[in-house]
Amino acid sequence: MAKVLDSKIPAGPVPEKWKEYKAHQRLVNPKNKLKLDVIVVGTGLAGASAAASLGEMGFNVFNFCIQDSPRRAHSIAAQGGINAAKCYQNDGDSVYRLFYDTVKGGDYRAREANVYRLAEVSNNIIDQCVAQGVPFAREYGGMLANRSFGGAQVSRTFYAKGQTGQQLLLGAYSSLSAQVQAKKVKLFTRYEMEDVVIVDGRARGIIAKNLVTGKLERFSANAVVIATGGYGNTYFLSTNAMGCNCTAAVQCYRKGAMFANPSYVQIHPTCIPVHGDKQSKLTLMSESLRNDGRIWVPKKIEDAKALQQGTKQGWEIPEEDRDYYLERRYPAFGNLVPRDVASRAAKERCDKGFGVNNTGLAVFLDFSESINRLGLDVIMQRYGNLFEMYEEITDVFPGDVANEINGVKYYKPMMIYPAIHYTMGGIWVDYELQTTIPGLFAIGECNFSDHGANRLGASALMQGLADGYFVLPYTIQNYLADQAVWPKVSTDLPEFAEAEKKVDAEMDRLLNIKGKRSVDSIHKELGHIMWEYVGMGRTAEGLKTGLKKMHDLEKEFDTNLFVPGTKEGLNVELDKAIHLRDFFTMGQLVAFDALSRNESCGGHFREEYQTEEGEAKRDDEHYFYVGCWEYKGKGNEPELSKEPLEYEAIKVQTRNYKN
Ligand SMILES: Cc1cc2nc3c(=O)[nH]c(=O)nc-3n(C[C@H](O)[C@H](O)[C@H](O)COP(=O)(O)OP(=O)(O)OC[C@H]3O[C@@H](n4cnc5c(N)ncnc54)[C@H](O)[C@@H]3O)c2cc1C
């Protein structure tokens, strides 16, 4: 029988059974009962900011990451910026407006109260980061500069050239380092969490693998926080860093943490198109480029055909023959419609045959108008490193003049196409960011909390840092308050031994399959299935086919995988095999959720449910809830529970970006 979830599940009383473990208990230092231990898994923006803040507040923090330094977490990839409602542009922005835009951008599927809190703390984040010395771009007069991102008609995005994530992470890292120095945070780099340990229904520690020695180690704490990022790499090709994985989140799910809204996957409209089947990574061209770049395809199908055959170039097509389809369809927001809308519009044009490269799966992003208006210098100041990155990958420099028609200069346009980028779904958390397992918290991209069915650009960094600096450090104390009198458990408890044994046995299983296929070859096939059947356009029939194919491929994984080497020492292939095992669980979860949601909303587009104009058609009467899934064992369908959404401040309506 499915449960109805409430956004606030109290942690509950300390179980009587605790007394049984007395022999194992390491008593809390009676002189300072507030010296509690917290495990934080992840050193991206969410994890590093949380670990630094918890350390500063006096907790003993054990902070883990798979990279050799916290500074190499995936968060450094973030290019475009971070939102805040400072209203420095005096353009009518406010906390309410940021809140409203975010709920609307998420297609009215986010939890309203969480989003309001997010908008409220957004301004504190900027102050915090400026105090840390983050070099945000500034106006000539010294004021912090802003640019616009999709789904907003104000300029509220703070940025540091095209390296915002890296600069913010360096800021968080400096705070973290201060706590390492103060011995409040202990860093465990090149460690991977393989399992969460539950004792009497509470998260009490983790099993982590030292990725260099291959040894499994046990860690116990009063609470566990996971900040391990999203599951976009389930699709194999994505804009995420190659190391991004969902193993920690999936293990928590297997241990009883509910997983919310897995089908809400974001497909970003401006990525460098796929150009061959040997690729293992896709590259994002930041959404910030849509401030000055205009997206178009030819108006005439014969021009599109010529582009596809390579007999014509984009810059040979004059202004009057270009279809700036976003400006045409959405006059109020133009090129700055939210990502789900822009991605679908690109797919629609390409499906109709108007794609502009040899695969027919690309549209142009063109800077001719803005370079002519502002000059190349200004454009380079804004996007220099992005132009260079594009040139390095494609050998085309978007600032090169290529043609002149009727006195108008035409520059070489970028080619872009939608790609998997971000996952709005994640571990279900209550308002305090606690999962359905007491003592286990989830923050940043790995929780489902704030973005509904579609995340607006520059809001992930805002959410990660809001969670890490301003929400979790306070809410976790409500849980830890009753932990002050309860001791941290020993890692000798049978629960730890059993969890470690299982992880070890799993590694043996994977190594002993001794089949013929590499991890990557199976992962790539999984990615094809995901993109084809669980991607940008989904149907009930396609999802069922996708599930069947995933099931068959998982069997192939279980019987024909080849993992070289041993579990001792460094074995990257073994680590990847563990990740792939969990991508299978995740892929099926995404498909089950997508199949159960008979509506289209945000990034979840079911082709059966669309308006005549091809827009997402929601069904608020039946699907106005957070879909929460409970693991029921390998090969079994997970069970759906629902958290009904309640909106008090915002009227739920159909999204409109046209006027
Ligand atoms: C190319 C690109 C550009 C982007 N640009 C922007 C932008 O401009 N603005 C914006 O708001 N958002 C942007 N985003 C999204 C944003 O970068 C991410 O959502 C955000 O950085 C996620 O932060 P996080 O801390 O939750 O996770 P991550 O940064 O992914 O960090 C995860 C951490 O968990 C650790 N980890 C993972 N698994 C384990 C495990 N099992 N054991 C131990 N450690 C583990 C990793 O080592 C890492 O430290 C962009 C994303 C991409 C891909």
XYZ file of C-alpha atoms and ligand atoms in Angstrom:
712
model
C 0.000 0.000 0.000
C 1.595 3.279 -1.118
C 2.201 5.876 1.554
C 1.284 9.526 1.431
C 4.358 11.554 2.245
C 4.472 14.732 4.200
C 7.309 17.168 3.579
C 8.126 17.057 7.293
C 8.671 13.616 8.712
C 9.826 13.910 12.310
C 12.984 12.010 13.128
C 11.154 10.095 15.851
C 12.233 9.049 19.318
C 15.540 7.364 20.045
C 14.836 3.618 19.991
C 14.943 1.682 23.220
C 17.146 -0.865 21.508
C 20.065 1.499 21.778
C 20.866 0.199 25.204
C 21.732 -3.180 23.725
C 24.701 -1.644 22.014
C 26.201 -0.186 25.121
C 29.292 -2.356 24.862
C 30.080 -0.845 21.483
C 29.378 2.732 22.290
C 32.111 5.316 22.285
C 30.692 7.779 24.772
C 30.456 11.387 23.793
C 33.064 13.516 25.527
C 31.139 14.569 28.659
C 32.998 17.874 28.755
C 31.591 18.923 25.443
C 28.482 17.096 24.482
C 28.086 19.115 21.310
C 31.107 17.507 19.705
C 29.146 15.509 17.222
C 30.504 13.829 14.112
C 28.969 14.384 10.706
C 29.925 12.600 7.505
C 29.595 14.753 4.393
C 29.989 12.817 1.158
C 30.907 15.142 -1.697
C 33.017 18.244 -2.099
C 31.158 19.952 -4.928
C 29.586 23.281 -4.172
C 26.954 21.678 -1.964
C 29.294 19.347 -0.075
C 32.229 21.746 0.350
C 30.012 24.581 1.571
C 28.190 22.272 3.999
C 31.389 20.715 5.334
C 33.000 24.130 5.819
C 29.911 25.521 7.571
C 29.425 22.501 9.826
C 33.107 22.627 10.754
C 32.847 26.278 11.595
C 29.841 25.548 13.787
C 31.866 23.125 15.865
C 30.936 19.730 14.482
C 33.605 17.200 13.570
C 33.259 16.661 9.874
C 34.512 13.776 7.749
C 34.404 14.957 4.157
C 34.775 12.518 1.248
C 35.301 12.858 -2.484
C 36.367 10.631 -5.324
C 38.753 13.157 -6.873
C 42.281 13.836 -5.654
C 41.212 17.279 -4.466
C 37.876 18.853 -3.500
C 38.673 21.521 -6.069
C 38.157 18.994 -8.851
C 34.502 18.244 -8.095
C 32.179 18.448 -11.058
C 30.897 21.847 -9.853
C 33.914 23.503 -11.448
C 32.300 22.826 -14.828
C 29.591 25.393 -14.160
C 30.124 28.219 -16.565
C 27.332 30.713 -16.753
C 26.496 32.013 -13.308
C 24.480 31.985 -10.129
C 21.141 33.690 -9.539
C 20.250 36.049 -6.714
C 17.492 38.589 -6.213
C 19.748 41.565 -5.453
C 18.073 43.782 -8.047
C 21.337 45.619 -8.750
C 19.987 46.416 -12.213
C 16.975 48.141 -10.711
C 14.861 46.155 -13.136
C 12.083 45.187 -10.755
C 13.626 42.014 -9.349
C 12.702 40.828 -5.864
C 12.747 37.733 -3.684
C 9.148 37.121 -4.692
C 9.958 37.444 -8.371
C 12.849 34.975 -8.196
C 10.585 32.625 -6.260
C 7.809 33.038 -8.811
C 10.082 32.571 -11.842
C 11.554 29.400 -10.310
C 8.191 27.819 -9.539
C 6.871 28.757 -12.980
C 10.100 27.614 -14.667
C 9.714 24.253 -12.896
C 6.278 23.946 -14.515
C 4.539 24.114 -11.126
C 5.959 20.864 -9.876
C 8.336 22.196 -7.192
C 7.555 22.407 -3.493
C 6.526 26.012 -3.061
C 7.875 26.544 0.477
C 11.345 25.271 -0.433
C 11.577 27.593 -3.396
C 10.603 30.603 -1.344
C 13.345 29.822 1.157
C 15.794 29.407 -1.708
C 14.916 32.825 -3.110
C 15.196 34.356 0.363
C 18.738 33.117 0.974
C 19.941 33.767 -2.585
C 21.228 37.221 -1.671
C 23.155 35.933 1.356
C 25.029 33.561 -0.930
C 26.415 36.423 -3.004
C 27.490 38.295 0.140
C 29.130 35.171 1.512
C 31.024 34.523 -1.727
C 32.130 38.140 -2.116
C 33.454 38.002 1.450
C 35.440 34.907 0.480
C 36.950 36.833 -2.405
C 35.119 35.208 -5.302
C 36.003 37.441 -8.282
C 32.548 38.115 -9.680
C 32.428 40.264 -12.812
C 31.924 43.941 -12.013
C 30.607 46.983 -13.840
C 32.954 49.871 -14.563
C 31.782 51.606 -11.376
C 32.605 48.595 -9.199
C 29.084 47.219 -8.780
C 28.705 43.469 -9.342
C 27.600 42.832 -12.921
C 24.625 40.710 -13.962
C 23.420 38.956 -17.061
C 20.164 37.260 -17.999
C 19.366 33.578 -18.036
C 16.368 31.706 -19.381
C 12.924 31.999 -17.882
C 13.477 35.462 -16.407
C 12.875 38.956 -17.720
C 15.317 40.527 -15.299
C 19.118 40.354 -15.072
C 19.924 38.490 -11.887
C 22.764 36.178 -12.805
C 26.112 36.870 -11.109
C 29.100 35.435 -12.930
C 32.856 35.145 -13.126
C 33.509 35.078 -16.871
C 32.615 31.565 -18.046
C 34.086 29.942 -14.923
C 31.569 30.747 -12.228
C 31.468 27.247 -10.733
C 35.234 27.061 -10.469
C 35.527 30.424 -8.754
C 32.696 29.641 -6.335
C 34.289 26.297 -5.542
C 37.621 27.954 -4.863
C 35.788 30.237 -2.413
C 34.149 27.268 -0.681
C 37.461 25.400 -0.745
C 39.234 28.218 1.047
C 36.621 28.095 3.826
C 36.944 24.320 3.883
C 40.726 24.526 4.103
C 40.452 26.867 7.073
C 38.395 24.200 8.849
C 40.847 21.479 7.851
C 43.573 23.618 9.380
C 41.444 24.081 12.513
C 41.065 20.275 12.637
C 37.291 20.474 12.438
C 37.159 18.901 8.971
C 39.052 15.791 7.978
C 39.314 15.269 4.247
C 39.222 11.862 2.594
C 40.113 12.363 -1.051
C 40.015 9.474 -3.519
C 37.490 7.720 -1.328
C 34.199 6.474 -2.693
C 31.146 5.850 -0.559
C 29.875 2.396 -1.459
C 27.106 2.038 1.091
C 25.281 3.798 3.894
C 25.071 1.930 7.192
C 21.716 1.890 8.920
C 21.518 1.017 12.603
C 18.072 0.824 14.146
C 16.547 2.697 11.278
C 19.005 5.587 11.400
C 21.929 6.436 9.153
C 24.977 5.881 11.333
C 27.869 5.731 8.936
C 29.208 4.663 5.585
C 31.383 2.061 3.942
C 33.924 3.778 1.713
C 36.502 2.409 -0.668
C 39.963 3.865 -0.713
C 40.259 4.187 -4.478
C 44.060 4.003 -4.398
C 44.564 0.953 -2.186
C 41.231 -0.672 -2.992
C 40.616 -1.256 0.730
C 37.141 -0.918 2.233
C 36.905 1.206 5.350
C 34.133 1.854 7.879
C 33.200 5.304 9.149
C 30.667 6.055 11.842
C 29.022 9.402 12.646
C 25.964 10.942 14.232
C 24.560 11.902 10.851
C 25.368 11.342 7.190
C 24.967 13.985 4.488
C 25.231 13.048 0.844
C 26.105 15.734 -1.690
C 27.118 13.486 -4.532
C 25.609 15.226 -7.563
C 23.160 14.111 -10.247
C 22.520 11.033 -12.366
C 22.839 12.564 -15.865
C 25.554 10.091 -16.852
C 22.974 7.316 -16.879
C 22.567 8.493 -20.492
C 26.302 7.894 -21.137
C 26.625 11.027 -23.260
C 25.981 14.132 -21.204
C 27.565 17.448 -20.306
C 28.481 16.054 -16.872
C 32.044 15.266 -15.896
C 33.041 11.695 -16.747
C 33.350 10.750 -13.071
C 29.808 11.812 -12.164
C 27.868 8.827 -10.924
C 24.853 8.016 -8.813
C 26.246 5.152 -6.744
C 25.909 6.870 -3.363
C 22.356 8.022 -4.078
C 21.300 4.633 -5.460
C 22.756 2.825 -2.443
C 20.730 5.126 -0.177
C 17.682 4.335 -2.315
C 18.361 0.615 -1.986
C 18.643 1.056 1.775
C 15.211 2.688 1.992
C 15.585 6.364 1.094
C 12.818 7.311 -1.300
C 13.779 8.688 -4.690
C 11.670 11.583 -5.952
C 10.685 12.602 -9.478
C 13.424 10.628 -11.285
C 11.853 11.331 -14.690
C 12.594 15.054 -14.402
C 15.792 15.158 -16.419
C 17.031 18.361 -17.997
C 18.077 18.465 -21.612
C 20.106 21.597 -22.275
C 19.498 23.329 -25.612
C 22.982 24.683 -26.266
C 25.503 21.855 -26.443
C 27.982 20.994 -29.157
C 26.197 18.382 -31.321
C 27.183 14.708 -31.230
C 29.568 13.991 -34.076
C 30.320 10.311 -34.090
C 29.926 7.145 -32.071
C 33.420 7.268 -30.559
C 32.507 10.174 -28.311
C 32.314 9.704 -24.562
C 31.444 13.252 -23.507
C 29.378 16.205 -24.652
C 30.284 19.843 -24.169
C 27.970 22.555 -22.984
C 28.000 25.999 -24.512
C 26.742 28.079 -21.613
C 23.203 29.391 -21.606
C 24.700 32.823 -20.982
C 25.482 32.853 -24.711
C 21.766 33.216 -25.344
C 22.028 36.775 -23.969
C 23.762 37.859 -27.165
C 23.537 34.871 -29.496
C 20.454 34.342 -31.659
C 19.206 30.854 -32.447
C 18.023 30.101 -35.969
C 17.537 27.600 -38.792
C 16.820 28.371 -42.457
C 13.296 29.291 -43.453
C 13.568 27.333 -46.690
C 13.879 23.562 -46.651
C 16.169 23.698 -49.715
C 18.630 25.842 -47.754
C 18.537 23.307 -44.917
C 19.209 20.468 -47.379
C 22.151 22.382 -48.844
C 23.570 22.924 -45.351
C 23.189 19.231 -44.582
C 24.970 18.296 -47.808
C 27.709 20.845 -47.176
C 27.054 22.770 -50.396
C 26.106 25.906 -48.490
C 27.286 27.588 -45.283
C 25.170 29.370 -42.695
C 26.765 32.735 -43.356
C 25.647 32.578 -46.999
C 21.999 32.678 -45.952
C 20.746 36.277 -45.756
C 18.778 37.716 -42.874
C 15.375 37.463 -44.565
C 15.793 33.709 -45.093
C 16.567 32.942 -41.451
C 13.970 31.650 -39.031
C 14.735 32.874 -35.520
C 12.182 30.372 -34.340
C 12.370 31.134 -30.597
C 11.865 34.851 -31.212
C 9.014 33.978 -33.588
C 7.253 31.563 -31.225
C 7.949 33.256 -27.893
C 8.130 37.014 -28.509
C 8.168 37.928 -24.790
C 11.193 35.774 -23.859
C 12.734 35.112 -27.285
C 16.061 33.273 -27.025
C 15.751 33.296 -23.241
C 12.895 30.849 -22.864
C 13.584 28.101 -20.295
C 15.723 25.172 -21.334
C 12.986 22.581 -21.759
C 11.077 24.908 -24.094
C 14.194 25.834 -26.126
C 15.291 22.193 -26.420
C 11.929 21.001 -27.646
C 11.723 23.846 -30.161
C 15.143 22.846 -31.588
C 14.051 19.217 -31.830
C 10.817 20.253 -33.540
C 12.714 22.182 -36.234
C 15.219 19.366 -36.759
C 12.473 16.720 -36.858
C 10.843 18.786 -39.612
C 14.088 18.618 -41.615
C 15.541 22.067 -40.889
C 18.681 20.863 -39.066
C 21.844 22.598 -40.216
C 24.666 20.014 -40.099
C 25.369 16.710 -41.828
C 23.329 14.713 -39.294
C 20.425 17.168 -39.469
C 20.604 17.435 -35.682
C 21.880 20.969 -35.087
C 20.716 24.583 -35.115
C 22.738 27.789 -35.320
C 23.675 30.082 -32.425
C 24.772 33.244 -34.142
C 26.558 36.305 -32.766
C 26.569 38.397 -35.968
C 23.984 40.891 -34.761
C 25.580 41.448 -31.341
C 29.146 41.653 -32.700
C 27.977 44.207 -35.276
C 26.221 46.170 -32.534
C 28.727 45.918 -29.658
C 32.018 45.019 -31.318
C 34.020 41.806 -30.958
C 35.958 43.141 -27.955
C 32.841 43.451 -25.815
C 31.600 40.034 -26.865
C 35.019 38.509 -26.121
C 35.041 40.106 -22.676
C 31.739 38.414 -21.976
C 32.297 35.012 -23.561
C 35.980 34.842 -24.538
C 36.753 31.487 -22.952
C 33.558 29.958 -24.360
C 34.464 31.092 -27.887
C 37.934 29.608 -27.429
C 36.519 26.359 -26.079
C 34.196 26.119 -29.081
C 37.101 26.723 -31.428
C 39.256 24.086 -29.729
C 36.566 21.461 -30.179
C 35.186 22.370 -33.619
C 37.977 24.380 -35.237
C 35.515 27.214 -35.890
C 35.960 30.584 -34.189
C 32.548 32.244 -33.786
C 34.161 35.708 -33.920
C 35.526 35.232 -37.472
C 33.868 37.291 -40.208
C 32.783 34.932 -42.958
C 30.657 36.955 -45.321
C 29.190 40.372 -46.084
C 25.746 40.727 -47.641
C 24.301 44.180 -48.417
C 26.912 45.800 -46.159
C 26.053 43.536 -43.196
C 28.849 41.386 -41.800
C 28.059 37.750 -41.045
C 30.175 35.842 -38.538
C 30.666 32.097 -38.341
C 27.793 30.794 -36.194
C 28.120 28.061 -33.563
C 26.181 24.851 -34.116
C 24.316 23.532 -31.106
C 21.888 20.758 -30.175
C 20.165 19.664 -26.951
C 21.947 17.198 -24.639
C 21.449 15.659 -21.203
C 22.688 18.122 -18.629
C 21.084 18.124 -15.185
C 18.754 16.018 -13.095
C 15.979 17.720 -11.166
C 14.907 14.423 -9.597
C 16.858 13.063 -6.659
C 16.693 11.626 -3.191
C 13.456 12.772 -1.536
C 14.041 15.186 1.327
C 11.719 16.973 3.704
C 11.860 20.720 4.310
C 14.877 20.141 6.565
C 16.684 18.241 3.782
C 16.374 14.968 5.649
C 15.606 11.846 3.625
C 13.103 9.169 4.603
C 15.954 7.563 6.583
C 16.393 9.519 9.822
C 19.906 10.883 10.127
C 20.512 10.778 6.376
C 20.443 14.146 4.615
C 20.786 14.946 0.909
C 21.842 18.304 -0.528
C 22.692 19.880 -3.881
C 21.913 18.175 -7.171
C 21.489 14.758 -5.542
C 18.260 15.781 -3.818
C 15.031 16.578 -5.646
C 14.159 19.672 -3.726
C 13.684 22.947 -5.534
C 13.456 22.863 -9.293
C 10.251 20.993 -10.027
C 10.133 19.538 -13.519
C 12.639 21.966 -15.030
C 15.533 23.913 -13.536
C 16.156 27.483 -14.621
C 19.694 28.373 -15.660
C 22.049 29.521 -12.879
C 19.780 28.062 -10.202
C 21.756 24.882 -9.465
C 24.691 26.734 -7.958
C 22.227 28.856 -6.019
C 20.510 25.752 -4.640
C 23.745 23.890 -3.888
C 25.186 26.801 -1.954
C 21.868 27.627 -0.274
C 21.687 24.025 0.969
C 25.338 23.968 2.030
C 25.826 27.399 3.587
C 22.379 28.385 4.801
C 19.902 25.523 5.108
C 21.534 22.254 6.162
C 23.832 23.718 8.850
C 20.710 24.895 10.656
C 18.192 22.149 9.918
C 20.568 19.282 10.696
C 20.770 20.597 14.234
C 17.132 19.752 14.803
C 18.156 16.169 14.238
C 21.476 16.381 16.018
C 19.920 18.009 19.079
C 18.784 14.666 20.440
C 22.002 13.027 19.313
C 24.046 15.057 21.777
C 23.082 12.666 24.540
C 23.359 9.577 22.392
C 26.760 8.222 21.554
C 28.273 7.663 18.168
C 28.230 3.958 17.430
C 31.240 1.765 16.993
C 32.174 0.534 13.531
C 32.409 -2.944 15.091
C 28.628 -3.215 15.094
C 27.269 -6.102 13.024
C 25.496 -3.634 10.728
C 28.860 -2.233 9.626
C 30.369 -5.678 9.180
C 27.435 -6.848 7.120
C 27.408 -3.763 4.875
C 31.142 -4.094 4.248
C 30.792 -7.790 3.472
C 28.099 -7.067 0.893
C 30.181 -4.403 -0.850
C 33.133 -6.754 -0.935
C 31.009 -9.579 -2.329
C 29.673 -7.271 -5.034
C 33.204 -6.433 -6.156
C 34.033 -10.146 -6.302
C 30.883 -10.781 -8.309
C 31.736 -8.126 -10.890
C 35.357 -9.259 -11.201
C 34.360 -12.904 -11.554
C 31.868 -12.503 -14.382
C 34.849 -12.668 -16.734
C 32.742 -12.093 -19.835
C 33.664 -10.347 -23.063
C 32.263 -6.839 -22.904
C 33.880 -3.733 -21.492
C 32.033 -1.481 -19.061
C 32.009 1.364 -21.580
C 30.524 -0.700 -24.400
C 27.569 -1.695 -22.202
C 27.231 1.797 -20.765
C 27.149 3.271 -24.264
C 24.354 0.870 -25.200
C 22.430 1.812 -22.067
C 22.883 5.456 -23.055
C 21.423 4.783 -26.511
C 18.382 3.101 -24.957
C 17.909 5.975 -22.531
C 18.188 8.659 -25.211
C 15.985 6.784 -27.675
C 13.187 5.692 -25.320
C 13.515 7.781 -22.157
C 14.904 10.982 -23.700
C 13.466 14.216 -25.007
C 10.199 12.780 -26.315
C 8.676 9.830 -24.458
C 5.665 7.613 -25.153
C 4.074 4.857 -23.070
C 4.979 2.306 -25.710
C 8.551 3.578 -26.051
C 9.066 3.574 -22.292
C 7.895 -0.031 -22.037
C 10.253 -0.993 -24.849
C 13.052 0.919 -23.129
C 12.410 -0.912 -19.863
C 12.495 -4.274 -21.596
C 15.730 -3.401 -23.397
C 17.309 -2.175 -20.161
C 16.277 -5.367 -18.420
C 17.894 -7.477 -21.182
C 21.033 -5.357 -21.203
C 21.329 -5.624 -17.440
C 21.321 -9.405 -17.860
C 24.126 -9.016 -20.380
C 25.978 -6.873 -17.825
C 25.509 -9.550 -15.158
C 26.710 -12.374 -17.381
C 29.057 -10.984 -20.020
C 30.955 -8.132 -18.373
C 34.716 -8.116 -18.316
C 36.488 -6.222 -15.557
C 40.268 -6.537 -15.717
C 42.554 -6.518 -12.671
C 41.813 -7.206 -9.050
C 40.136 -5.407 -6.188
C 43.468 -4.624 -4.566
C 44.979 -1.283 -5.523
C 43.686 1.154 -8.104
C 41.139 -0.358 -10.495
C 39.269 2.274 -12.451
C 37.387 -0.317 -14.513
C 36.023 -1.914 -11.341
C 34.877 1.492 -10.084
C 33.172 2.161 -13.407
C 31.478 -1.246 -13.273
C 30.028 -0.394 -9.850
C 28.766 2.916 -11.253
C 27.220 1.171 -14.257
C 25.434 -1.337 -11.998
C 23.767 1.672 -10.382
C 23.063 3.489 -13.648
C 20.951 0.444 -14.570
C 18.869 0.837 -11.411
C 18.608 4.558 -12.092
C 17.685 4.228 -15.772
C 14.835 1.893 -14.948
C 13.661 4.195 -12.188
C 13.568 7.131 -14.610
C 11.513 5.052 -17.038
C 9.075 3.805 -14.376
C 8.452 7.351 -13.196
C 8.039 8.635 -16.752
C 5.594 5.835 -17.485
C 3.541 6.547 -14.395
C 3.256 10.271 -15.117
C 0.642 10.491 -17.843
C 1.199 14.144 -18.534
C 3.948 16.384 -19.875
C 5.621 18.861 -17.581
C 8.965 20.630 -17.823
C 11.724 18.229 -18.860
C 9.334 15.273 -18.845
C 7.684 15.317 -22.245
C 5.217 12.566 -23.057
C 4.360 12.928 -26.714
C 0.793 11.768 -26.077
C 0.252 14.829 -23.881
C 0.947 18.000 -25.813
C -1.015 21.005 -26.989
C -1.716 21.683 -30.653
C 1.316 23.977 -30.648
C 3.543 21.217 -29.294
C 3.792 22.598 -25.761
C 3.821 20.391 -22.651
C 0.298 19.596 -21.443
C 0.111 19.139 -17.700
C -2.619 17.300 -15.844
C -2.847 19.043 -12.494
C -5.922 17.136 -11.479
C -4.086 13.812 -11.396
C -0.356 14.582 -11.201
C 0.030 17.547 -8.900
C 2.379 15.657 -6.619
C 5.972 14.660 -6.035
C 6.384 11.059 -7.181
C 8.410 9.177 -4.537
C 9.726 5.703 -5.297
C 10.635 2.946 -2.902
C 13.088 0.221 -3.869
C 11.577 -3.251 -3.981
C 14.552 -5.341 -4.996
C 16.441 -5.929 -8.226
C 14.192 -6.684 -11.170
C 11.028 -5.642 -9.308
C 8.952 -2.579 -10.026
C 9.535 0.078 -7.366
C 6.541 1.307 -5.390
C 5.159 4.789 -5.887
C 4.133 7.031 -3.000
C 2.989 10.613 -3.370
C 3.668 13.882 -1.651
C 0.786 16.146 -2.649
C 1.932 19.648 -3.591
C 0.349 22.554 -1.785
C 0.551 26.051 -3.219
C -0.488 28.970 -1.064
C 1.237 31.975 -2.612
C 1.235 31.124 -6.299
C -1.702 30.430 -8.547
C -1.035 27.307 -10.567
C -1.514 28.073 -14.236
C -0.315 27.111 -17.696
C 3.179 28.403 -18.410
C 3.260 31.180 -20.925
C 6.467 32.573 -22.422
C 4.792 34.098 -25.449
C 3.516 37.366 -24.018
C 28.868 21.932 -18.055
C 27.979 22.389 -16.933
C 27.792 23.742 -16.704
C 26.964 24.172 -15.677
N 26.783 25.508 -15.478
C 26.000 25.926 -14.466
C 25.821 27.318 -14.215
O 26.382 28.170 -14.889
N 25.023 27.688 -13.182
C 24.383 26.771 -12.397
O 23.675 27.168 -11.482
N 24.555 25.450 -12.599
C 25.337 24.996 -13.604
N 25.505 23.666 -13.816
C 24.952 22.708 -12.839
C 25.840 22.671 -11.599
O 27.190 22.754 -11.968
C 25.653 21.407 -10.780
O 24.298 21.128 -10.616
C 26.272 21.576 -9.410
O 27.609 21.981 -9.524
C 26.188 20.293 -8.607
O 26.880 20.491 -7.408
P 26.877 19.384 -6.288
O 27.741 19.892 -5.200
O 25.494 19.000 -5.950
O 27.544 18.101 -6.979
P 28.939 17.906 -7.752
O 29.623 19.169 -8.073
O 28.629 16.952 -8.851
O 29.842 17.192 -6.677
C 29.657 15.855 -6.323
C 30.684 15.502 -5.281
O 30.385 14.221 -4.777
C 31.541 13.407 -4.820
N 31.071 12.038 -4.995
C 30.217 11.545 -5.921
N 29.975 10.264 -5.675
C 30.679 9.942 -4.581
C 30.832 8.750 -3.823
N 30.162 7.638 -4.107
N 31.680 8.768 -2.778
C 32.367 9.892 -2.423
N 32.227 11.050 -3.087
C 31.394 11.063 -4.141
C 32.382 13.943 -5.927
O 33.727 13.594 -5.702
C 32.117 15.434 -5.788
O 32.974 15.952 -4.811
C 26.313 23.220 -14.859
C 26.500 21.863 -15.086
C 27.317 21.448 -16.121
C 27.452 19.979 -16.381
